[in-house]
Each structure stands twice: as structure tokens, then as C-alpha cells.
Amino acid sequence: MTDQAREFDVIVYGATGFVGVLVARHLAGFAPAGTRIALAGRSPEKLEAVRQRLKVDWPLVVADATDAAALDTMAASTRVVITTAGPYAKYGRVLAHSCAKAGTDYVDLTGEVLFARDSIDENHELARSTGARIVHSCGFDSIPSDIGVHVLHSQVQADEAGELTDTTLVVTSLRGGVSGGTIDSMRYQVDVMSKDRGLRRIGASPYSLSPDRQAEPDLGRQEDMVTMPASEVDPSLRGHLAPFVMASYNTRVVRRSNALRGWAYGRRFRYREAMSVGTSPLSPVLAIGTKVALGGLFVGLAVPPVRYVLDRVLPKPGTGPSEQRQKSGHFTMDVFTTTTTGTRYTARFRAKGDPGYAATAVMLGEAALALALDREKLPKSEGGVLTPATGIGDALVDRLRTAGMEITARKL
């Protein structure tokens, strides 16, 4: 079902970028017939080249990320805006605000905690008043985490097995490259936080994206950089676990989902993420080495001489792996919990394709299609700055399953 009062159902903004092209390609191949899609960006020549490359006849919309008037007009012309133009703190704030004003749903790929916090403060109440669903983090950051816990909670509810308590996502299998856009976002956040102690405190808080920090339960310290024997999470696991690079963002998104739902997951819900480094005798050493390396990366980006070297070797924005390498990628994430009744549950989110590119393009595209076309399946909401679970929920689960992703939950 479409809203004929608006010219388009979906606009892909940043369509000339590496991930933007992948998202547009997915929509070209899998959007239902009759879906009204447009490509948008600041360069008409590059947009035309993408349109010819994809062999589609979609309209082109020219708008610069800093041109508020152009973005207002664009937002008012469509039901949903997809944006892949980051870093979002630099290129996303005006567009998110335009969508909130226009009552237009919005999805992006951000993993930037400070941008998301600013968007909540600036847009949440406005979007509630217009009915817009501003849904950040609709790619590998943070759909597997947020939707994984969502389906886990749904299964526990269906079984009347209580509430979630200690919950851990384990990246049990992963093959894929690091996005140049992700690295650029990290650089930008490091630059901002290195100059402002207050922003560093926001970035470090486990509840930095929560609607009301004072209302959150006091669950003690919740660390992101965890190393531990895997059996501490679940007896079925072997080897050691290392910090997961995206944990510092994903955990905050999941905690926001819990708070937006009135702490439906549970007031004793503690959430963390970690990554398996295998089961060899060296796995404890690998886990510690991973922790040191991740800490060194963030410190290195803040030290000019080291950053100069890192900038020469890390992926550049707008670049990505070959099509063959994208196809050979994959990921599996398993979420484990114990409920207040003492019952153990697990959920699995598994997909083929490079996580940050091929799989992310599917997740982002399907999130937008769910918002545009599956209105009757969406969670009840007045709008606002939401999460994938609270803004799209089961409508997204259904679409991702249809797209070939495995999303399951069961009692252990």
C-alpha cells in the first residue's frame, strides 16, 4: 500500500557512494513492482551514472547535505528516506531534522553514539508530533544486535518464561572487511571527543542513548571491552571471547530499545557483546591481544603521528571490497540469556554476504521497504527517534527472513 499524496515511497540519499549503490541495487532487484523509488545526492552527473549502471528509470533528486531547504523539499516528497552519507555527525543532522519536521520516516547506517544522542535530543519530540519514525543504525550496526534480542524476548514472552536477565551476544563467525565509512566515522568521533570531556562522558556511559538515564536501573558497571572464557556465557561454548569492536555502540541501542518499551525485557536486563577467537589453546592470548589492539586503534587515531600512519593503511571512505569478496562474506551472531525463571534461551542471527557491505545493503533496503509498505505490521508508535526493534520490529524480521537471513530463537 502506498501513499499517493507523496511523490515517492523511498529515496536513496547518498546513492553515488559505495554502499549507496549497493542499497540501490538491492532495491532494483527486490523492491515490489510499483514501488516508487528515487536516487538522491549532490551530483547530478554521478546520479545519472548510477541510474545507467543499474538500468533503472528512477527519478533523480539533487540536494546537498548542508542545504536545509533542498533537504526539506526532498523529505516532504517521500514516505521514507534512506541515507548512506556519513559521517552522520557531519552529513546527517540536517537531513534527520528535515525528515522529523516533514513526518517522513528515515533510516541510516550510523554507529556514531554522539550523533545518535544529538538526534534524540533534537528530533525525538518533534518526530512524535509529526509521526515520523527516525530509525538510526539499520545495518550491521545494529540490526543483528537489536533484532536478535527482540526475537529472543518475543520467544521468552510466548513461553511465559519471565524476563531477561544477563544477556550476551557472541559473534561466533565473521568474515568481511572493515568499511571505510566506519573508519571515517571513528576518526570524526575521536576528534570531537578528544576536545570535550563532557562528550567523552556521554560516549562512555552505557546508557548514553537512553530516553531517561535517571530512570534506568542501577545494575553496576557494564563494560564493553570484555574478555572471558566462553563457557561463562553458556556451557555449550568453548574457547575464549574477546571484545567486539561494535559493542560500544550496539549495546546502547539495545538498552534504548528496552527503555522505550518500558523496560519490557526486564529491569534486571544486563547486556554485553563479545567475539569468539576460537577454541585453540592460544584463544586466551588472542582475546587479550584483540583487546589491546582495539584500544590501541582508538588511542592511535587520537595521536597525530600514529594517525598519519593509520590513515595510510586503513580503508578510505567510499571504497569497499570486490563483488566476489562481498559474496564470500558471512556472519553468525548468537545471543544467550537466562530468564528470571532460571530458563536459558538463545537466538541466532545469521546471514551471507560481507557484513558491512552486501548484508548491510539488504538490511537497510528492507528496513526502508518495511516502513514504506508494511505499515500495518509495524509496532504501535507515535513516532520519534526509535531503534530497529521499536520502530520496525516484526515487519523487519519477516522481510529479512524472506531475503534469506536466518533469525531464530529457542529454549535451551
Coordinates of N, CA and C in Angstrom, one line a residue, residues 143-320:
I143 N 21.3 -3.9 13.5 CA 20.1 -4.7 13.4 C 20.4 -6.1 13.9
P144 N 21.5 -6.8 13.7 CA 21.6 -8.2 14.3 C 21.5 -8.1 15.8
S145 N 22.1 -7.1 16.4 CA 22.0 -7.0 17.9 C 20.6 -6.7 18.4
D146 N 20.0 -5.7 17.8 CA 18.7 -5.2 18.3 C 17.6 -6.2 18.0
I147 N 17.6 -6.7 16.7 CA 16.6 -7.6 16.3 C 16.9 -9.0 17.0
G148 N 18.1 -9.3 17.2 CA 18.4 -10.6 17.9 C 17.8 -10.6 19.3
V149 N 18.0 -9.6 20.0 CA 17.4 -9.5 21.4 C 15.9 -9.4 21.3
H150 N 15.4 -8.7 20.3 CA 13.9 -8.6 20.1 C 13.3 -10.0 19.9
V151 N 13.8 -10.8 19.0 CA 13.2 -12.1 18.8 C 13.4 -13.0 20.0
L152 N 14.5 -12.9 20.7 CA 14.8 -13.6 21.9 C 13.7 -13.3 23.0
H153 N 13.4 -12.0 23.2 CA 12.4 -11.6 24.1 C 11.0 -12.1 23.7
S154 N 10.8 -12.0 22.4 CA 9.4 -12.5 21.9 C 9.2 -13.9 22.2
Q155 N 10.3 -14.8 22.1 CA 10.1 -16.2 22.4 C 9.9 -16.4 23.9
V156 N 10.7 -15.7 24.7 CA 10.5 -15.8 26.1 C 9.1 -15.4 26.6
Q157 N 8.6 -14.3 26.0 CA 7.2 -13.9 26.3 C 6.2 -15.0 25.9
A158 N 6.4 -15.5 24.6 CA 5.5 -16.5 24.1 C 5.4 -17.7 25.1
D159 N 6.6 -18.1 25.7 CA 6.7 -19.2 26.6 C 6.3 -18.9 28.0
E160 N 6.0 -17.6 28.3 CA 5.7 -17.1 29.6 C 6.8 -17.6 30.6
A161 N 8.0 -17.3 30.2 CA 9.2 -17.8 30.9 C 9.9 -16.7 31.7
G162 N 9.2 -15.6 32.0 CA 9.7 -14.5 32.8 C 10.4 -13.4 32.0
E163 N 11.4 -12.7 32.5 CA 12.0 -11.6 31.9 C 13.5 -12.0 31.6
L164 N 14.2 -11.2 30.8 CA 15.6 -11.4 30.5 C 16.4 -10.8 31.7
T165 N 17.5 -11.6 32.0 CA 18.5 -11.0 32.9 C 19.8 -10.9 32.2
D166 N 20.9 -11.6 32.6 CA 22.2 -11.4 32.0 C 22.1 -12.0 30.5
T167 N 22.4 -11.1 29.6 CA 22.2 -11.4 28.2 C 23.5 -11.1 27.4
T168 N 24.0 -12.0 26.6 CA 25.3 -11.7 25.9 C 25.2 -12.1 24.5
L169 N 25.5 -11.2 23.6 CA 25.6 -11.6 22.2 C 27.1 -12.0 21.9
V170 N 27.2 -13.1 21.2 CA 28.5 -13.7 20.8 C 28.6 -13.7 19.3
V171 N 29.6 -13.0 18.8 CA 29.9 -13.2 17.4 C 30.7 -14.5 17.2
T172 N 30.0 -15.5 16.7 CA 30.6 -16.8 16.7 C 31.2 -17.1 15.3
S173 N 30.9 -16.3 14.3 CA 31.5 -16.5 13.0 C 31.4 -15.2 12.3
L174 N 32.5 -14.8 11.6 CA 32.5 -13.5 10.9 C 33.6 -13.5 9.8
R175 N 33.2 -13.1 8.6 CA 34.1 -12.9 7.6 C 33.7 -11.7 6.7
G176 N 34.6 -10.7 6.7 CA 34.2 -9.5 6.0 C 35.2 -8.4 6.2
G177 N 35.2 -7.4 5.4 CA 36.1 -6.3 5.5 C 35.6 -5.2 6.4
V178 N 36.4 -4.2 6.8 CA 36.0 -3.1 7.6 C 35.7 -1.9 6.6
S179 N 34.5 -1.3 6.8 CA 34.1 -0.3 5.9 C 34.9 1.0 6.1
G180 N 35.3 1.6 5.0 CA 36.0 2.9 5.0 C 35.1 4.0 5.7
G181 N 33.8 3.9 5.5 CA 32.9 4.8 6.1 C 32.9 4.7 7.6
T182 N 33.0 3.4 8.1 CA 33.0 3.2 9.5 C 34.3 3.8 10.1
I183 N 35.4 3.6 9.5 CA 36.7 4.1 9.9 C 36.6 5.7 10.0
D184 N 36.0 6.3 8.9 CA 35.9 7.7 8.9 C 35.0 8.2 10.0
S185 N 33.9 7.5 10.4 CA 33.1 7.9 11.5 C 33.9 7.8 12.8
M186 N 34.7 6.8 12.9 CA 35.5 6.6 14.1 C 36.5 7.8 14.2
R187 N 37.1 8.2 13.1 CA 38.0 9.3 13.2 C 37.3 10.6 13.7
Y188 N 36.1 10.8 13.1 CA 35.4 12.0 13.4 C 35.0 12.0 14.9
Q189 N 34.6 10.9 15.5 CA 34.2 10.9 16.9 C 35.4 11.1 17.8
V190 N 36.5 10.4 17.4 CA 37.7 10.6 18.2 C 38.1 12.1 18.2
D191 N 38.0 12.8 17.1 CA 38.4 14.2 17.0 C 37.5 15.0 17.9
V192 N 36.2 14.7 17.9 CA 35.3 15.5 18.7 C 35.4 15.3 20.2
M193 N 35.5 14.0 20.6 CA 35.6 13.6 22.0 C 36.9 14.0 22.6
S194 N 38.0 14.1 21.8 CA 39.3 14.4 22.4 C 39.4 15.9 22.8
K195 N 38.4 16.7 22.3 CA 38.4 18.1 22.7 C 37.4 18.5 23.8
D196 N 36.6 17.5 24.2 CA 35.5 17.8 25.1 C 35.3 16.7 26.1
R197 N 35.6 16.9 27.4 CA 35.4 15.9 28.4 C 34.0 15.5 28.6
G198 N 33.1 16.4 28.4 CA 31.6 16.1 28.6 C 31.2 15.1 27.5
L199 N 31.6 15.3 26.3 CA 31.3 14.4 25.2 C 31.9 13.0 25.5
R200 N 33.1 13.0 26.0 CA 33.7 11.7 26.4 C 32.9 10.9 27.4
R201 N 32.3 11.7 28.4 CA 31.5 11.0 29.4 C 30.2 10.5 28.7
I202 N 29.6 11.2 27.8 CA 28.5 10.7 27.1 C 28.8 9.4 26.4
G203 N 29.9 9.5 25.6 CA 30.3 8.3 24.8 C 30.6 7.1 25.7
A204 N 31.1 7.3 26.9 CA 31.4 6.2 27.8 C 30.3 5.6 28.6
S205 N 29.2 6.4 28.7 CA 28.0 5.9 29.5 C 27.3 4.8 28.9
P206 N 27.1 3.7 29.6 CA 26.3 2.6 29.0 C 24.9 2.9 28.6
Y207 N 24.4 4.0 29.2 CA 23.0 4.5 28.9 C 23.0 5.8 28.1
S208 N 24.0 6.0 27.3 CA 24.1 7.3 26.6 C 23.0 7.5 25.6
L209 N 22.3 6.5 25.2 CA 21.2 6.7 24.2 C 19.8 6.4 24.9
S210 N 19.8 6.3 26.2 CA 18.5 6.0 26.9 C 17.7 7.3 26.9
P211 N 16.4 7.1 26.9 CA 15.5 8.3 27.0 C 15.6 9.1 28.3
D212 N 15.9 8.3 29.4 CA 16.0 9.0 30.7 C 17.0 8.2 31.6
R213 N 18.2 8.7 31.6 CA 19.2 8.0 32.4 C 18.9 7.8 33.8
Q214 N 18.2 8.7 34.4 CA 17.8 8.6 35.8 C 16.8 7.5 36.1
A215 N 16.1 7.1 35.1 CA 15.1 6.1 35.3 C 15.6 4.7 35.1
E216 N 16.8 4.6 34.6 CA 17.4 3.3 34.3 C 17.8 2.6 35.7
P217 N 17.6 1.3 35.7 CA 18.0 0.6 36.9 C 19.5 0.6 37.2
D218 N 19.9 0.6 38.4 CA 21.3 0.6 38.8 C 21.8 -0.9 38.8
L219 N 22.5 -1.3 37.7 CA 22.9 -2.6 37.5 C 24.5 -2.7 37.7
G220 N 25.1 -1.7 38.2 CA 26.5 -1.7 38.4 C 27.2 -1.5 37.1
R221 N 28.5 -1.7 37.1 CA 29.4 -1.4 35.9 C 29.1 -2.4 34.8
Q222 N 29.0 -1.8 33.6 CA 28.7 -2.6 32.4 C 29.8 -2.3 31.4
E223 N 30.7 -3.2 31.2 CA 31.9 -2.9 30.3 C 31.6 -3.4 28.9
D224 N 32.3 -2.7 28.0 CA 32.3 -3.0 26.6 C 33.5 -3.9 26.2
M225 N 34.7 -3.6 26.8 CA 35.9 -4.3 26.4 C 36.1 -5.6 27.2
V226 N 35.3 -6.6 27.0 CA 35.3 -7.8 27.8 C 36.1 -8.9 27.2
T227 N 36.8 -9.6 28.1 CA 37.5 -10.9 27.7 C 37.1 -11.9 28.8
M228 N 36.8 -13.1 28.4 CA 36.3 -14.1 29.3 C 36.3 -15.5 28.7
P229 N 36.4 -16.6 29.5 CA 36.1 -17.9 28.9 C 34.7 -17.9 28.3
A230 N 34.5 -18.5 27.2 CA 33.2 -18.6 26.6 C 32.2 -19.3 27.4
S231 N 32.6 -20.3 28.2 CA 31.7 -21.1 29.0 C 31.0 -20.2 30.1
E232 N 31.6 -19.1 30.4 CA 30.9 -18.2 31.3 C 29.6 -17.6 30.8
V233 N 29.5 -17.6 29.4 CA 28.3 -17.1 28.8 C 27.3 -18.3 28.7
D234 N 27.7 -19.4 28.2 CA 26.9 -20.6 28.1 C 27.7 -21.8 28.2
P235 N 27.3 -22.9 28.9 CA 28.1 -24.1 29.0 C 28.4 -24.8 27.7
S236 N 27.7 -24.5 26.6 CA 27.9 -25.1 25.3 C 29.1 -24.5 24.6
L237 N 29.6 -23.3 25.0 CA 30.6 -22.6 24.3 C 32.0 -23.0 24.8
R238 N 32.9 -23.0 23.9 CA 34.3 -23.3 24.2 C 35.2 -22.1 23.8
G239 N 36.5 -22.2 24.3 CA 37.4 -21.2 23.9 C 37.2 -19.9 24.7
H240 N 37.8 -18.8 24.2 CA 37.7 -17.5 24.9 C 37.0 -16.5 24.0
L241 N 36.5 -15.5 24.6 CA 35.8 -14.4 24.0 C 36.6 -13.1 24.1
A242 N 36.6 -12.3 23.0 CA 37.4 -11.0 23.0 C 36.4 -9.9 22.8
P243 N 36.8 -8.6 23.0 CA 35.9 -7.5 22.8 C 35.5 -7.5 21.3
F244 N 34.2 -7.1 21.1 CA 33.7 -6.9 19.7 C 33.7 -5.4 19.4
V245 N 34.3 -5.0 18.3 CA 34.5 -3.6 18.0 C 33.3 -2.8 18.0
M246 N 32.1 -3.4 17.7 CA 30.9 -2.6 17.6 C 30.1 -2.6 18.9
A247 N 30.6 -3.3 20.0 CA 29.8 -3.4 21.2 C 29.5 -2.1 21.9
S248 N 30.5 -1.2 21.8 CA 30.3 0.1 22.5 C 29.1 0.9 21.9
Y249 N 28.7 0.6 20.7 CA 27.5 1.3 20.1 C 26.3 0.4 20.2
N250 N 26.4 -0.9 19.8 CA 25.3 -1.8 19.7 C 24.6 -1.9 21.1
T251 N 25.4 -2.1 22.2 CA 24.8 -2.3 23.5 C 23.9 -1.1 23.9
R252 N 24.3 0.1 23.5 CA 23.5 1.3 23.9 C 22.2 1.3 23.1
V253 N 22.2 0.8 21.8 CA 21.0 0.8 21.0 C 20.0 -0.2 21.7
V254 N 20.5 -1.4 22.1 CA 19.6 -2.4 22.7 C 19.1 -1.9 24.0
R255 N 19.9 -1.2 24.8 CA 19.4 -0.7 26.1 C 18.3 0.4 25.8
R256 N 18.5 1.1 24.7 CA 17.4 2.1 24.4 C 16.1 1.4 24.0
S257 N 16.2 0.3 23.3 CA 15.0 -0.4 22.9 C 14.3 -0.9 24.2
N258 N 15.0 -1.4 25.2 CA 14.4 -1.8 26.4 C 13.7 -0.7 27.1
A259 N 14.4 0.5 27.2 CA 13.8 1.6 27.9 C 12.6 2.1 27.1
L260 N 12.6 2.2 25.8 CA 11.5 2.7 25.0 C 10.3 1.8 25.2
R261 N 10.5 0.6 25.5 CA 9.4 -0.4 25.7 C 9.0 -0.5 27.2
G262 N 9.4 0.5 28.0 CA 9.1 0.4 29.4 C 9.8 -0.7 30.1
W263 N 11.0 -0.9 29.7 CA 11.9 -2.0 30.3 C 11.2 -3.4 30.2
A264 N 10.6 -3.6 29.0 CA 9.8 -4.9 28.8 C 10.8 -6.1 28.9
Y265 N 12.0 -5.9 28.5 CA 13.0 -7.0 28.6 C 13.3 -7.4 30.0
G266 N 13.1 -6.4 30.9 CA 13.3 -6.7 32.3 C 14.1 -5.6 33.0
R267 N 13.8 -5.3 34.2 CA 14.6 -4.3 35.0 C 15.9 -4.8 35.4
R268 N 16.1 -6.1 35.3 CA 17.4 -6.7 35.6 C 18.2 -7.1 34.3
F269 N 17.8 -6.6 33.2 CA 18.4 -6.9 31.9 C 19.7 -6.3 31.8
R270 N 20.8 -7.1 31.8 CA 22.2 -6.6 31.6 C 22.6 -7.2 30.2
Y271 N 23.2 -6.3 29.4 CA 23.5 -6.7 28.0 C 25.0 -6.4 27.7
R272 N 25.6 -7.3 27.0 CA 27.0 -7.1 26.6 C 27.2 -7.9 25.3
E273 N 28.3 -7.6 24.6 CA 28.6 -8.3 23.3 C 30.1 -8.6 23.3
A274 N 30.4 -9.8 22.7 CA 31.8 -10.2 22.7 C 32.0 -11.1 21.4
M275 N 33.2 -11.4 21.1 CA 33.5 -12.1 19.8 C 34.4 -13.3 20.1
S276 N 34.0 -14.5 19.5 CA 34.8 -15.7 19.7 C 36.1 -15.5 18.9
V277 N 37.2 -16.0 19.5 CA 38.5 -16.0 18.9 C 39.0 -17.5 18.7
G278 N 38.0 -18.4 18.8 CA 38.3 -19.8 18.5 C 38.5 -20.6 19.8
T279 N 38.8 -21.9 19.6 CA 38.9 -22.8 20.7 C 40.3 -23.3 20.9
S280 N 41.3 -22.8 20.3 CA 42.7 -23.3 20.4 C 43.2 -23.0 21.8
P281 N 44.3 -23.6 22.2 CA 45.0 -23.3 23.5 C 45.4 -21.8 23.5
L282 N 45.6 -21.2 22.4 CA 46.0 -19.8 22.3 C 44.9 -18.8 22.4
S283 N 43.6 -19.3 22.5 CA 42.5 -18.3 22.5 C 42.5 -17.3 23.6
P284 N 43.0 -17.6 24.8 CA 43.1 -16.6 25.8 C 44.1 -15.5 25.4
V285 N 45.2 -15.8 24.8 CA 46.1 -14.8 24.3 C 45.6 -14.0 23.2
L286 N 44.8 -14.7 22.3 CA 44.2 -13.9 21.2 C 43.2 -12.9 21.7
A287 N 42.4 -13.3 22.7 CA 41.4 -12.5 23.3 C 42.0 -11.2 23.9
I288 N 43.1 -11.4 24.7 CA 43.8 -10.2 25.2 C 44.4 -9.4 24.2
G289 N 45.0 -10.0 23.1 CA 45.6 -9.3 22.0 C 44.6 -8.4 21.3
T290 N 43.4 -9.0 21.1 CA 42.3 -8.2 20.4 C 42.0 -7.0 21.2
K291 N 41.9 -7.2 22.5 CA 41.5 -6.1 23.4 C 42.6 -5.0 23.3
V292 N 43.8 -5.4 23.4 CA 44.9 -4.4 23.3 C 44.9 -3.7 21.9
A293 N 44.7 -4.4 20.9 CA 44.7 -3.9 19.5 C 43.6 -2.9 19.3
L294 N 42.4 -3.2 19.8 CA 41.2 -2.3 19.7 C 41.5 -1.0 20.5
G295 N 42.0 -1.1 21.7 CA 42.3 0.0 22.5 C 43.4 0.9 21.8
G296 N 44.4 0.2 21.2 CA 45.4 0.9 20.5 C 45.0 1.7 19.3
L297 N 43.9 1.1 18.6 CA 43.4 1.8 17.4 C 42.8 3.1 17.8
F298 N 42.0 3.1 18.9 CA 41.3 4.4 19.3 C 42.3 5.4 19.8
V299 N 43.3 4.9 20.6 CA 44.4 5.8 21.0 C 45.2 6.3 19.9
G300 N 45.5 5.5 18.9 CA 46.3 5.8 17.7 C 45.6 6.9 16.9
L301 N 44.3 6.8 16.8 CA 43.6 7.8 16.0 C 43.6 9.2 16.7
A302 N 43.9 9.2 18.0 CA 43.9 10.5 18.7 C 45.3 11.1 18.7
V303 N 46.3 10.3 18.3 CA 47.7 10.8 18.3 C 48.2 11.1 16.9
P304 N 48.4 12.4 16.6 CA 48.7 12.8 15.2 C 49.7 11.9 14.4
P305 N 50.9 11.7 15.0 CA 51.9 10.9 14.2 C 51.4 9.5 13.9
V306 N 50.8 8.8 14.9 CA 50.2 7.5 14.7 C 49.1 7.5 13.7
R307 N 48.2 8.5 13.9 CA 47.1 8.6 13.0 C 47.5 8.8 11.5
Y308 N 48.6 9.5 11.3 CA 49.1 9.7 9.9 C 49.4 8.3 9.3
V309 N 50.0 7.5 10.1 CA 50.4 6.1 9.6 C 49.1 5.3 9.4
L310 N 48.2 5.4 10.4 CA 46.9 4.6 10.2 C 46.1 5.1 9.0
D311 N 46.1 6.4 8.8 CA 45.3 6.9 7.7 C 45.8 6.3 6.3
R312 N 47.1 6.0 6.3 CA 47.6 5.5 5.0 C 47.3 4.0 4.8
V313 N 46.9 3.3 5.8 CA 46.7 1.8 5.7 C 45.2 1.4 5.9
L314 N 44.5 2.2 6.6 CA 43.1 1.9 6.8 C 42.2 2.2 5.6
P315 N 41.1 1.5 5.5 CA 40.2 1.8 4.3 C 39.8 3.2 4.2
K316 N 39.6 3.7 3.0 CA 39.2 5.1 2.7 C 37.7 5.1 2.5
P317 N 37.1 6.3 2.9 CA 35.6 6.4 2.7 C 35.3 6.3 1.2
G318 N 34.2 5.6 0.9 CA 33.7 5.4 -0.5 C 34.4 4.3 -1.2
T319 N 35.2 3.5 -0.5 CA 35.8 2.3 -1.1 C 35.3 1.1 -0.4
G320 N 35.5 -0.1 -1.0 CA 35.0 -1.3 -0.5 C 35.5 -2.5 -1.2

